[in-house]
C-alpha cells in the first residue's frame, strides 16, 4: 500500500521567468500537454506556443511527468520554439506524440489503481476470514454454555430455564406495545354495556381484546381518575396497550383474566359505594393494581418457581417471586414516558401510589391469605374509614376477592374459567413430574376432578372471605355471597353423582371378577 500511495505525490520544478523564480507543481499523472500549458502560463507565453525547456547548462529537458526535478539554485527556462518550413508537420507530429504519451500515462495510472484495488481486496479478505473465525468461536461458546446448562440441571443445581420473559439480562427490553394508538379502535360503549360493567354477572367471554381495552379505558374516565390525576388520554390508551401485550397467552393467567379481575373491582367499587367512602387515590390504587396484578405471569405458580429454583425464585429469595415480578414489570412499563399515566402528579404522590400498588399486588399471593384475612377480621368490629391502616387492609382484601372471584359469576361464565385453570395446573404438574419435582394433588390430572377442585376452595377460602367482607358491606350478600353458596351446592351434587358412578363401576368390576373365578 505504501509504494502505491507514494506514486500520487506531486512534482515541483523551478523556472527562471524574467529573472524571477517561478515554482510549478503538477501531478505525476498529468499529460505532457497539460504540463506544457502549465509551463506556458507560468512563463507568460501563449498557451498553444511550441516551447522548449532548457536547464542552466543549456541542455534540453523532456517535457513529461518523468522530467527530473530541480532546485531554486538550478533553474529551468522556458523558450518559445522557432518554427521552420516543416513547422506544421512538426506540430502535428508533436501532437501525435503527446497523445501517445497521454495514453501511456493513463495505462500506467490504471495499473496503479489495479494494484491499489488488489491490495484493498486482500485486506478485506483477511477481515472476512477473521470475522468467520469469530462466528465459529461464538458458536463454540454457545455449545459450551448449553453443555454447562445441561450439566447444572443434571446435578440438580439452580435451574436457568425460567419461562419468564424478563430475566437478569433483559433489563433493557422494550416493554412498549408493538402497535400504537392509531391501530387501537375506539369503541363507543352502549348504555346496556355500561350498566353491565358494574355487575358481577358481566360475561367476559363475549369481548375481544380491543373491546376490553375500551372498557378499561372507560372505567378510568368514569371513576374520574383521568381528570383527578391529569392523565393524558393518549398515554392512557398507550399504557393499556402495553399492559395487554405484557400478559402472556396462558390458559388462565392471561389478559382476559386481568380484565376479569379489573371489571370485578370496578363492580365492587359501585356495589359497595366506595366512591363515597374512599379517596380518589384509593380507587386509583385499587383499579391500577387489579390491571397490573398478574403481568407477565409465566403459567407456573410460586411453588414451582421455588422448587425448580428458577431465576425468579433466586432473584426474590423465594418470597412471592411471581408477585414481585408482576410489580417490577408494572413499574418498568410506567417508567417509559410514553406509557406513564402518572407523569403529571407530584413525586411524593407517585411514591405513595407506587408503594400502595405494590402492597396490593403482593397481597394476591395465596400463601399470605390467612394472615391478611385475620388482620382484616381484627379490625371489623371497629372499622374506621378514616384510619389509614384499616383502609389499607380493606384494599388488600378487596383485590384478593376480585382475583379469585370467578365462582361469584354465573355458572356459564365461571365454569370455562375452571377448565382454563385446570389446564394450566395440568401443564405445571406434567412439567413437575418430568423434572422430578413435588406435585400438588389438586394439580395432578390423575387425581383431581372439577368437584374435588372446587368444593374445598369454595367452602374454606371463598365463602369465609366474602362473608367477612359482607359484614362491612351487607349489600354484597345477594349478588356475590349467594352465588358462591349456590356454586358450592352445585359441585357437591356433582361429586355425589361422581361418587355414585364410581361405586357402581367398582361393584360391577368386583362382580365380573368373582364371576371369572367361579368359572
Coordinates of C-alpha atoms in Angstrom, one line a residue:
X1 CA 0.0 0.0 0.0
X2 CA 2.9 2.4 0.8
X3 CA 4.5 2.3 -2.6
X4 CA 1.2 2.7 -4.3
X5 CA 0.1 5.7 -2.4
X6 CA 3.5 7.4 -2.8
X7 CA 3.1 7.5 -6.6
X8 CA 0.4 10.1 -6.1
X9 CA 3.0 12.7 -4.7
X10 CA 3.1 15.9 -6.9
X11 CA 6.3 17.0 -8.6
X12 CA 7.8 20.5 -8.4
X13 CA 10.1 22.3 -10.8
X14 CA 11.5 25.9 -10.6
X15 CA 11.6 28.3 -13.6
X16 CA 13.5 31.5 -14.4
X17 CA 10.8 33.9 -15.6
X18 CA 12.2 37.4 -16.4
X19 CA 14.9 37.0 -13.6
X20 CA 12.4 35.8 -11.0
X21 CA 11.9 32.3 -9.6
X22 CA 8.6 30.7 -10.5
X23 CA 7.5 27.4 -8.9
X24 CA 5.4 25.0 -10.9
X25 CA 3.7 22.0 -9.3
X26 CA 2.0 19.2 -11.2
X27 CA 0.7 15.6 -10.6
X28 CA 2.7 12.7 -11.9
X29 CA -0.5 11.7 -13.8
X30 CA -0.6 14.9 -15.8
X31 CA -0.2 14.5 -19.6
X32 CA 2.7 16.3 -21.4
X33 CA 0.1 18.6 -23.0
X34 CA -1.2 19.6 -19.6
X35 CA 2.4 20.2 -18.4
X36 CA 3.3 22.3 -21.4
X37 CA 0.1 24.5 -20.9
X38 CA 1.1 24.9 -17.2
X39 CA 4.7 26.0 -18.2
X40 CA 3.4 28.4 -20.8
X41 CA 1.0 30.0 -18.3
X42 CA 3.8 30.3 -15.7
X43 CA 6.2 31.9 -18.3
X44 CA 3.7 34.4 -19.7
X45 CA 3.7 32.6 -23.1
X46 CA 0.6 32.0 -25.2
X47 CA -0.9 28.6 -24.5
X48 CA -0.6 26.9 -27.9
X49 CA 3.0 28.1 -28.5
X50 CA 5.6 25.4 -29.1
X51 CA 8.2 25.6 -26.3
X52 CA 11.5 24.2 -25.2
X53 CA 12.6 23.6 -21.6
X54 CA 16.3 24.3 -21.0
X55 CA 18.4 23.7 -17.9
X56 CA 21.2 26.1 -16.6
X57 CA 23.7 24.3 -18.7
X58 CA 21.7 24.8 -21.9
X59 CA 20.6 21.2 -22.2
X60 CA 17.1 20.4 -23.4
X61 CA 14.7 18.8 -20.8
X62 CA 11.9 16.4 -21.9
X63 CA 8.5 17.9 -21.0
X64 CA 6.6 15.0 -19.4
X65 CA 5.8 13.7 -15.9
X66 CA 9.1 11.9 -15.6
X67 CA 11.2 15.1 -16.1
X68 CA 13.9 15.5 -13.4
X69 CA 13.1 17.8 -10.5
X70 CA 15.4 20.8 -10.0
X71 CA 16.0 23.4 -7.2
X72 CA 15.8 27.2 -6.9
X73 CA 19.5 27.2 -7.4
X74 CA 19.4 25.3 -10.6
X75 CA 16.5 26.9 -12.6
X76 CA 14.9 25.8 -15.9
X77 CA 14.0 28.3 -18.6
X78 CA 11.0 28.1 -20.9
X79 CA 11.8 29.2 -24.5
X80 CA 9.4 29.6 -27.5
X81 CA 10.4 27.1 -30.2
X82 CA 11.1 28.7 -33.6
X83 CA 9.3 27.0 -36.5
X84 CA 10.7 26.2 -39.9
X85 CA 9.1 25.2 -43.2
X86 CA 8.0 21.9 -41.8
X87 CA 6.5 23.5 -38.7
X88 CA 3.0 22.4 -39.3
X89 CA 4.1 18.8 -39.8
X90 CA 6.3 19.0 -36.7
X91 CA 3.4 20.4 -34.7
X92 CA 1.2 17.6 -35.9
X93 CA 4.0 15.1 -35.1
X94 CA 4.3 16.6 -31.6
X95 CA 0.6 16.4 -31.1
X96 CA 0.6 12.7 -32.0
X97 CA 3.5 12.1 -29.7
X98 CA 1.7 13.9 -26.9
X99 CA -1.5 11.8 -27.4
X100 CA 0.5 8.6 -27.4
X101 CA 2.3 9.7 -24.2
X102 CA -1.0 10.6 -22.6
X103 CA -2.4 7.1 -23.4
X104 CA 0.7 5.5 -21.9
X105 CA 0.2 7.7 -18.8
X106 CA -3.4 6.5 -18.5
X107 CA -2.3 2.9 -18.9
X108 CA 0.3 3.3 -16.1
X109 CA -2.4 5.0 -13.9
X110 CA -4.8 2.1 -14.5
X111 CA -2.2 -0.4 -13.4
X112 CA -1.5 1.6 -10.3
X113 CA -5.2 1.7 -9.5
X114 CA -5.4 -2.1 -10.1
X115 CA -2.6 -2.6 -7.7
X116 CA -4.3 -0.5 -5.1
X117 CA -7.7 -2.3 -5.5
X118 CA -5.9 -5.7 -5.3
X119 CA -4.2 -4.6 -2.0
X120 CA -7.5 -3.4 -0.6
X121 CA -9.3 -6.7 -1.6
X122 CA -6.5 -8.6 0.2
X123 CA -7.2 -6.6 3.4
X124 CA -10.9 -7.1 3.1
X125 CA -10.5 -10.9 2.6
X126 CA -8.3 -11.0 5.7
X127 CA -11.1 -9.2 7.7
X128 CA -13.7 -11.6 6.4
X129 CA -11.6 -14.5 7.4
X130 CA -11.1 -13.1 10.9
X131 CA -14.9 -12.5 11.2
X132 CA -15.6 -16.0 10.1
X133 CA -13.3 -17.3 12.9
X134 CA -15.2 -15.1 15.4
X135 CA -18.5 -16.7 14.3
X136 CA -17.0 -20.1 14.8
X137 CA -15.8 -19.1 18.3
X138 CA -19.3 -17.7 19.2
X139 CA -21.0 -21.0 18.1
X140 CA -18.4 -22.9 20.1
X141 CA -19.2 -20.7 23.2
X142 CA -22.9 -21.3 22.7
X143 CA -22.4 -25.0 22.6
X144 CA -20.2 -24.9 25.7
X145 CA -22.9 -22.9 27.5
X146 CA -25.6 -25.4 26.5
X147 CA -23.4 -28.2 27.8
X148 CA -22.9 -26.3 31.1
X149 CA -26.7 -25.7 31.5
X150 CA -27.4 -29.4 30.9
X151 CA -24.7 -30.3 33.4
X152 CA -26.1 -28.0 36.0
X153 CA -29.6 -29.3 35.5
X154 CA -28.5 -33.0 35.8
X155 CA -26.7 -32.1 39.0
X156 CA -29.8 -30.5 40.5
X157 CA -28.3 -27.1 40.6
X158 CA -30.1 -23.8 40.0
X159 CA -32.4 -24.1 37.0
X160 CA -31.9 -21.5 34.4
X161 CA -34.8 -22.4 32.1
X162 CA -37.2 -19.9 33.7
X163 CA -40.1 -19.2 31.4
X164 CA -40.3 -15.6 32.4
X165 CA -40.0 -13.1 29.6
X166 CA -37.8 -10.7 31.6
X167 CA -34.8 -12.2 33.3
X168 CA -31.5 -10.8 34.6
X169 CA -30.2 -10.0 31.1
X170 CA -33.5 -8.4 30.0
X171 CA -33.5 -5.1 32.0
X172 CA -33.3 -3.1 28.8
X173 CA -36.0 -5.0 27.0
X174 CA -38.6 -2.8 25.3
X175 CA -42.0 -3.1 27.0
X176 CA -43.8 -0.7 24.9
X177 CA -46.6 -2.0 22.7
X178 CA -45.9 -3.3 19.1
X179 CA -48.8 -1.2 17.9
X180 CA -49.6 2.3 18.8
X181 CA -52.8 4.2 19.5
X182 CA -53.9 4.7 15.8
X183 CA -54.3 0.9 15.4
X184 CA -56.4 0.8 18.6
X185 CA -60.0 1.4 17.5
X186 CA -62.3 3.4 19.8
X187 CA -65.4 1.6 20.8
X188 CA -68.5 3.5 21.9
X189 CA -70.0 1.5 24.8
X190 CA -73.7 1.2 24.8
X191 CA -75.7 2.1 27.9
X192 CA -76.5 -1.6 28.3
X193 CA -72.8 -2.4 28.4
X194 CA -72.0 0.4 30.8
X195 CA -74.6 -0.9 33.3
X196 CA -73.5 -4.5 32.8
X197 CA -69.8 -3.5 33.6
X198 CA -70.9 -2.6 37.1
X199 CA -72.2 -6.1 37.9
X200 CA -70.5 -9.4 38.7
X201 CA -72.8 -11.0 36.2
X202 CA -70.9 -9.4 33.3
X203 CA -70.0 -12.1 30.7
X204 CA -66.3 -11.6 30.0
X205 CA -66.2 -14.3 27.3
X206 CA -68.1 -12.2 24.6
X207 CA -65.4 -9.5 24.3
X208 CA -62.2 -9.4 22.2
X209 CA -59.1 -7.6 23.3
X210 CA -59.7 -4.2 21.7
X211 CA -63.2 -4.1 23.3
X212 CA -61.8 -5.0 26.7
X213 CA -59.2 -2.2 26.3
X214 CA -62.0 0.3 25.6
X215 CA -63.9 -1.0 28.7
X216 CA -60.9 -0.5 30.9
X217 CA -60.3 3.0 29.4
X218 CA -64.0 3.8 30.2
X219 CA -63.5 2.7 33.8
X220 CA -60.7 5.2 34.3
X221 CA -62.7 8.0 32.8
X222 CA -66.0 7.1 34.6
X223 CA -64.3 6.9 38.1
X224 CA -62.8 10.4 37.5
X225 CA -59.3 9.1 37.6
X226 CA -58.2 10.7 34.3
X227 CA -59.3 14.1 35.5
X228 CA -58.1 13.7 39.1
X229 CA -54.6 12.6 38.1
X230 CA -54.4 14.8 35.0
X231 CA -53.8 11.7 32.8
X232 CA -53.1 12.3 29.1
X233 CA -55.9 10.3 27.4
X234 CA -53.5 9.1 24.6
X235 CA -51.0 8.0 27.3
X236 CA -53.7 6.1 29.0
X237 CA -54.5 4.2 25.7
X238 CA -50.9 3.5 25.1
X239 CA -50.4 2.3 28.7
X240 CA -53.3 -0.1 28.3
X241 CA -51.9 -1.4 25.1
X242 CA -48.6 -2.1 26.8
X243 CA -50.4 -3.8 29.7
X244 CA -52.3 -6.1 27.3
X245 CA -49.1 -7.0 25.3
X246 CA -47.3 -7.9 28.5
X247 CA -49.8 -10.6 29.6
X248 CA -48.9 -14.0 28.1
X249 CA -51.3 -16.4 26.3
X250 CA -51.6 -18.8 29.2
X251 CA -54.7 -20.9 29.6
X252 CA -55.7 -18.9 32.7
X253 CA -53.3 -16.2 33.7
X254 CA -53.8 -14.0 30.6
X255 CA -55.2 -10.6 29.6
X256 CA -58.8 -11.8 29.8
X257 CA -58.2 -12.7 33.5
X258 CA -56.6 -9.3 34.0
X259 CA -59.8 -7.7 32.6
X260 CA -62.0 -10.1 34.6
X261 CA -60.3 -9.0 37.9
X262 CA -60.4 -5.3 37.0
X263 CA -64.1 -5.5 36.0
X264 CA -64.9 -7.2 39.3
X265 CA -63.0 -4.4 41.2
X266 CA -65.0 -1.8 39.2
X267 CA -68.2 -3.6 40.1
X268 CA -67.3 -3.8 43.8
X269 CA -66.5 0.0 43.8
X270 CA -70.0 0.7 42.6
X271 CA -71.8 -2.0 44.7
X272 CA -70.1 -1.1 47.9
X273 CA -70.4 2.7 47.3
X274 CA -66.6 3.0 47.7
X275 CA -66.6 6.4 45.9
X276 CA -68.3 7.9 48.9
X277 CA -66.1 6.2 51.5
X278 CA -62.6 6.1 49.9
X279 CA -60.4 8.7 48.3
X280 CA -59.7 9.1 44.6
X281 CA -56.2 7.9 45.3
X282 CA -57.5 4.7 46.9
X283 CA -59.7 4.0 43.9
X284 CA -56.8 4.6 41.5
X285 CA -54.7 2.2 43.6
X286 CA -57.4 -0.5 43.5
X287 CA -58.1 -0.4 39.8
X288 CA -54.4 0.0 38.7
X289 CA -53.3 -2.9 41.0
X290 CA -56.1 -5.0 39.5
X291 CA -55.0 -4.2 35.9
X292 CA -51.3 -5.0 36.7
X293 CA -51.6 -7.8 39.2
X294 CA -50.5 -10.7 37.0
X295 CA -48.3 -9.0 34.4
X296 CA -46.0 -11.5 32.6
X297 CA -47.3 -14.5 34.5
X298 CA -45.3 -17.5 33.1
X299 CA -48.2 -20.0 33.8
X300 CA -46.3 -21.8 36.6
X301 CA -47.0 -20.9 40.2
X302 CA -44.7 -19.9 43.1
X303 CA -44.4 -23.4 44.3
X304 CA -42.9 -24.5 41.0
X305 CA -40.6 -21.4 40.9
X306 CA -39.3 -22.2 44.4
X307 CA -39.0 -26.0 43.9
X308 CA -37.4 -25.6 40.5
X309 CA -35.1 -22.8 41.8
X310 CA -35.9 -20.7 38.8
X311 CA -34.3 -17.3 38.1
X312 CA -37.3 -15.5 39.6
X313 CA -37.1 -17.5 42.8
X314 CA -33.4 -16.8 43.1
X315 CA -33.9 -13.1 42.4
X316 CA -36.6 -12.7 45.0
X317 CA -35.2 -15.1 47.6
X318 CA -38.3 -17.4 47.4
X319 CA -40.5 -14.6 48.7
X320 CA -43.6 -14.2 46.5
X321 CA -41.4 -14.5 43.3
X322 CA -44.3 -14.1 40.8
X323 CA -46.0 -11.2 42.7
X324 CA -42.7 -9.3 43.0
X325 CA -42.2 -9.9 39.2
X326 CA -45.6 -8.6 38.4
X327 CA -44.8 -5.4 40.3
X328 CA -41.5 -5.0 38.6
X329 CA -42.9 -5.3 35.1
X330 CA -45.7 -2.9 36.0
X331 CA -43.3 -0.2 37.0
X332 CA -41.0 -0.9 34.1
X333 CA -43.9 0.0 31.9
X334 CA -44.8 3.1 33.9
X335 CA -41.1 4.2 33.7
X336 CA -41.4 4.8 30.0
X337 CA -42.6 8.4 29.3
X338 CA -45.0 7.3 26.5
X339 CA -46.8 5.0 29.0
X340 CA -46.6 6.9 32.2
X341 CA -50.2 7.7 33.2
X342 CA -48.9 9.3 36.4
X343 CA -46.5 11.7 34.7
X344 CA -48.4 14.8 35.8
X345 CA -48.5 14.2 39.6
X346 CA -46.1 15.2 42.2
X347 CA -43.1 12.9 43.1
X348 CA -44.4 12.4 46.6
X349 CA -47.9 11.4 45.3
X350 CA -46.3 9.0 42.9
X351 CA -44.3 7.4 45.6
X352 CA -47.4 6.9 47.7
X353 CA -49.3 5.4 44.7
X354 CA -46.3 3.1 43.9
X355 CA -46.0 1.8 47.4
X356 CA -49.7 1.1 47.7
X357 CA -50.0 -0.7 44.3
X358 CA -47.0 -2.9 45.3
X359 CA -48.7 -3.7 48.6
X360 CA -51.9 -4.8 46.9
X361 CA -50.2 -6.9 44.2
X362 CA -48.1 -8.7 46.8
X363 CA -51.3 -9.4 48.7
X364 CA -52.5 -11.6 45.9
X365 CA -50.0 -14.3 46.9
X366 CA -52.3 -17.0 48.3
X367 CA -49.6 -18.0 50.7
X368 CA -50.5 -14.9 52.7
X369 CA -54.3 -15.5 52.6
X370 CA -54.8 -16.4 56.2
X371 CA -52.5 -13.6 57.5
X372 CA -54.3 -10.9 55.6
X373 CA -57.8 -12.2 56.3
X374 CA -57.1 -12.5 60.0
X375 CA -55.8 -8.9 60.1
X376 CA -58.9 -7.7 58.4
X377 CA -61.2 -9.6 60.8
X378 CA -59.5 -8.0 63.8
X379 CA -60.4 -4.5 62.5
X380 CA -64.0 -5.3 61.5
X381 CA -65.8 -4.6 64.8
X382 CA -64.4 -1.1 65.0
X383 CA -63.6 -0.4 61.3
X384 CA -62.8 3.2 60.6
X385 CA -62.6 4.5 57.1
X386 CA -60.5 7.4 58.3
X387 CA -57.9 5.1 59.6
X388 CA -55.2 4.6 57.1
X389 CA -54.2 1.1 58.3
X390 CA -57.8 -0.1 58.3
X391 CA -58.3 1.1 54.7
X392 CA -55.0 -0.4 53.6
X393 CA -56.2 -3.8 55.0
X394 CA -59.6 -3.4 53.3
X395 CA -57.9 -2.7 49.9
X396 CA -55.8 -5.9 50.3
X397 CA -58.9 -8.0 51.0
X398 CA -60.8 -6.4 48.1
X399 CA -58.1 -7.2 45.5
X400 CA -57.9 -10.8 46.9
X401 CA -61.7 -11.1 46.4
X402 CA -61.5 -9.9 42.8
X403 CA -58.5 -12.1 42.0
X404 CA -60.4 -15.3 42.8
X405 CA -63.9 -14.2 42.2
X406 CA -64.8 -16.4 39.2
X407 CA -67.3 -18.5 41.2
X408 CA -69.2 -15.4 42.1
X409 CA -70.2 -15.2 38.4
X410 CA -73.0 -17.2 36.7
X411 CA -72.2 -20.8 36.1
X412 CA -71.9 -20.4 32.3
X413 CA -69.3 -17.7 32.9
X414 CA -67.4 -19.3 35.8
X415 CA -67.1 -22.9 34.5
X416 CA -65.0 -22.2 31.5
X417 CA -62.6 -20.4 33.8
X418 CA -62.3 -23.6 35.9
X419 CA -61.4 -25.5 32.7
X420 CA -58.7 -23.0 31.9
X421 CA -57.3 -23.2 35.4
X422 CA -57.2 -27.0 35.4
X423 CA -55.5 -26.9 32.0
X424 CA -52.8 -24.6 33.5
X425 CA -52.5 -26.8 36.6
X426 CA -52.1 -29.9 34.5
X427 CA -49.4 -28.3 32.4
X428 CA -47.5 -27.5 35.5
X429 CA -47.9 -30.9 37.1
X430 CA -46.8 -32.6 33.9
X431 CA -43.7 -30.4 33.9
X432 CA -43.0 -31.2 37.6
X433 CA -43.3 -34.9 37.0
X434 CA -40.8 -34.7 34.1
X435 CA -38.4 -32.7 36.3
X436 CA -38.7 -34.9 39.4
X437 CA -40.3 -32.1 41.5
X438 CA -43.2 -32.5 44.0
X439 CA -46.7 -32.4 42.6
X440 CA -49.7 -31.0 44.5
X441 CA -52.7 -33.4 44.4
X442 CA -55.1 -30.6 43.4
X443 CA -53.0 -30.1 40.2
X444 CA -52.5 -33.7 39.3
X445 CA -54.6 -34.7 36.3
X446 CA -54.8 -38.3 37.6
X447 CA -56.3 -37.3 40.9
X448 CA -58.3 -34.1 40.5
X449 CA -61.9 -33.6 39.2
X450 CA -63.9 -30.4 38.8
X451 CA -65.9 -31.1 42.0
X452 CA -62.9 -32.0 44.1
X453 CA -61.0 -29.0 42.7
X454 CA -63.8 -26.5 43.7
X455 CA -65.6 -27.7 46.8
X456 CA -62.9 -27.2 49.3
X457 CA -61.8 -23.9 47.7
X458 CA -65.3 -22.5 47.8
X459 CA -66.1 -23.8 51.3
X460 CA -62.9 -22.9 53.1
X461 CA -61.5 -19.9 51.1
X462 CA -64.1 -18.1 49.1
X463 CA -67.2 -18.2 51.3
X464 CA -65.4 -17.3 54.5
X465 CA -63.6 -14.3 52.9
X466 CA -66.7 -12.9 51.1
X467 CA -68.8 -13.4 54.2
X468 CA -66.2 -11.4 56.2
X469 CA -66.4 -8.6 53.7
X470 CA -70.2 -8.9 53.8
X471 CA -70.2 -7.8 57.5
X472 CA -68.8 -4.4 56.3
X473 CA -70.9 -4.3 53.1
X474 CA -74.1 -6.2 53.6
X475 CA -75.3 -5.4 50.1
X476 CA -73.0 -8.0 48.6
X477 CA -74.8 -10.9 50.1
X478 CA -77.4 -11.4 47.4
X479 CA -75.2 -10.6 44.4
X480 CA -71.9 -12.1 45.5
X481 CA -72.1 -14.4 48.5
X482 CA -75.3 -16.3 47.5
X483 CA -73.9 -17.3 44.1
X484 CA -70.9 -18.8 46.0
X485 CA -73.2 -20.9 48.1
X486 CA -75.1 -22.0 45.0
X487 CA -71.8 -22.9 43.4
X488 CA -70.8 -24.9 46.4
X489 CA -74.1 -26.8 46.3
X490 CA -73.7 -27.4 42.6
X491 CA -70.3 -29.0 42.9
X492 CA -71.3 -31.1 45.9
X493 CA -74.2 -32.5 43.9
X494 CA -71.8 -33.3 41.0
X495 CA -69.5 -35.0 43.5
X496 CA -72.3 -37.2 44.8
X497 CA -73.1 -38.2 41.2
X498 CA -69.4 -38.9 40.5
X499 CA -69.1 -41.0 43.8
X500 CA -72.3 -42.9 42.9
X501 CA -71.0 -43.7 39.4
X502 CA -67.6 -44.7 40.8
X503 CA -69.3 -47.0 43.4
X504 CA -71.4 -48.6 40.7
X505 CA -68.4 -49.2 38.5
X506 CA -66.5 -50.7 41.4
X507 CA -69.3 -53.2 42.2
X508 CA -69.5 -54.1 38.5
X509 CA -65.8 -54.7 38.3
X510 CA -65.9 -56.9 41.5
X511 CA -68.9 -58.8 40.2
X512 CA -67.1 -59.6 37.0
X513 CA -64.0 -60.6 38.9
X514 CA -66.0 -63.0 41.1
X515 CA -67.7 -64.5 38.0
X516 CA -64.4 -65.1 36.4
X517 CA -63.2 -67.0 39.5
X518 CA -66.3 -69.3 39.6
X519 CA -65.6 -70.4 36.1

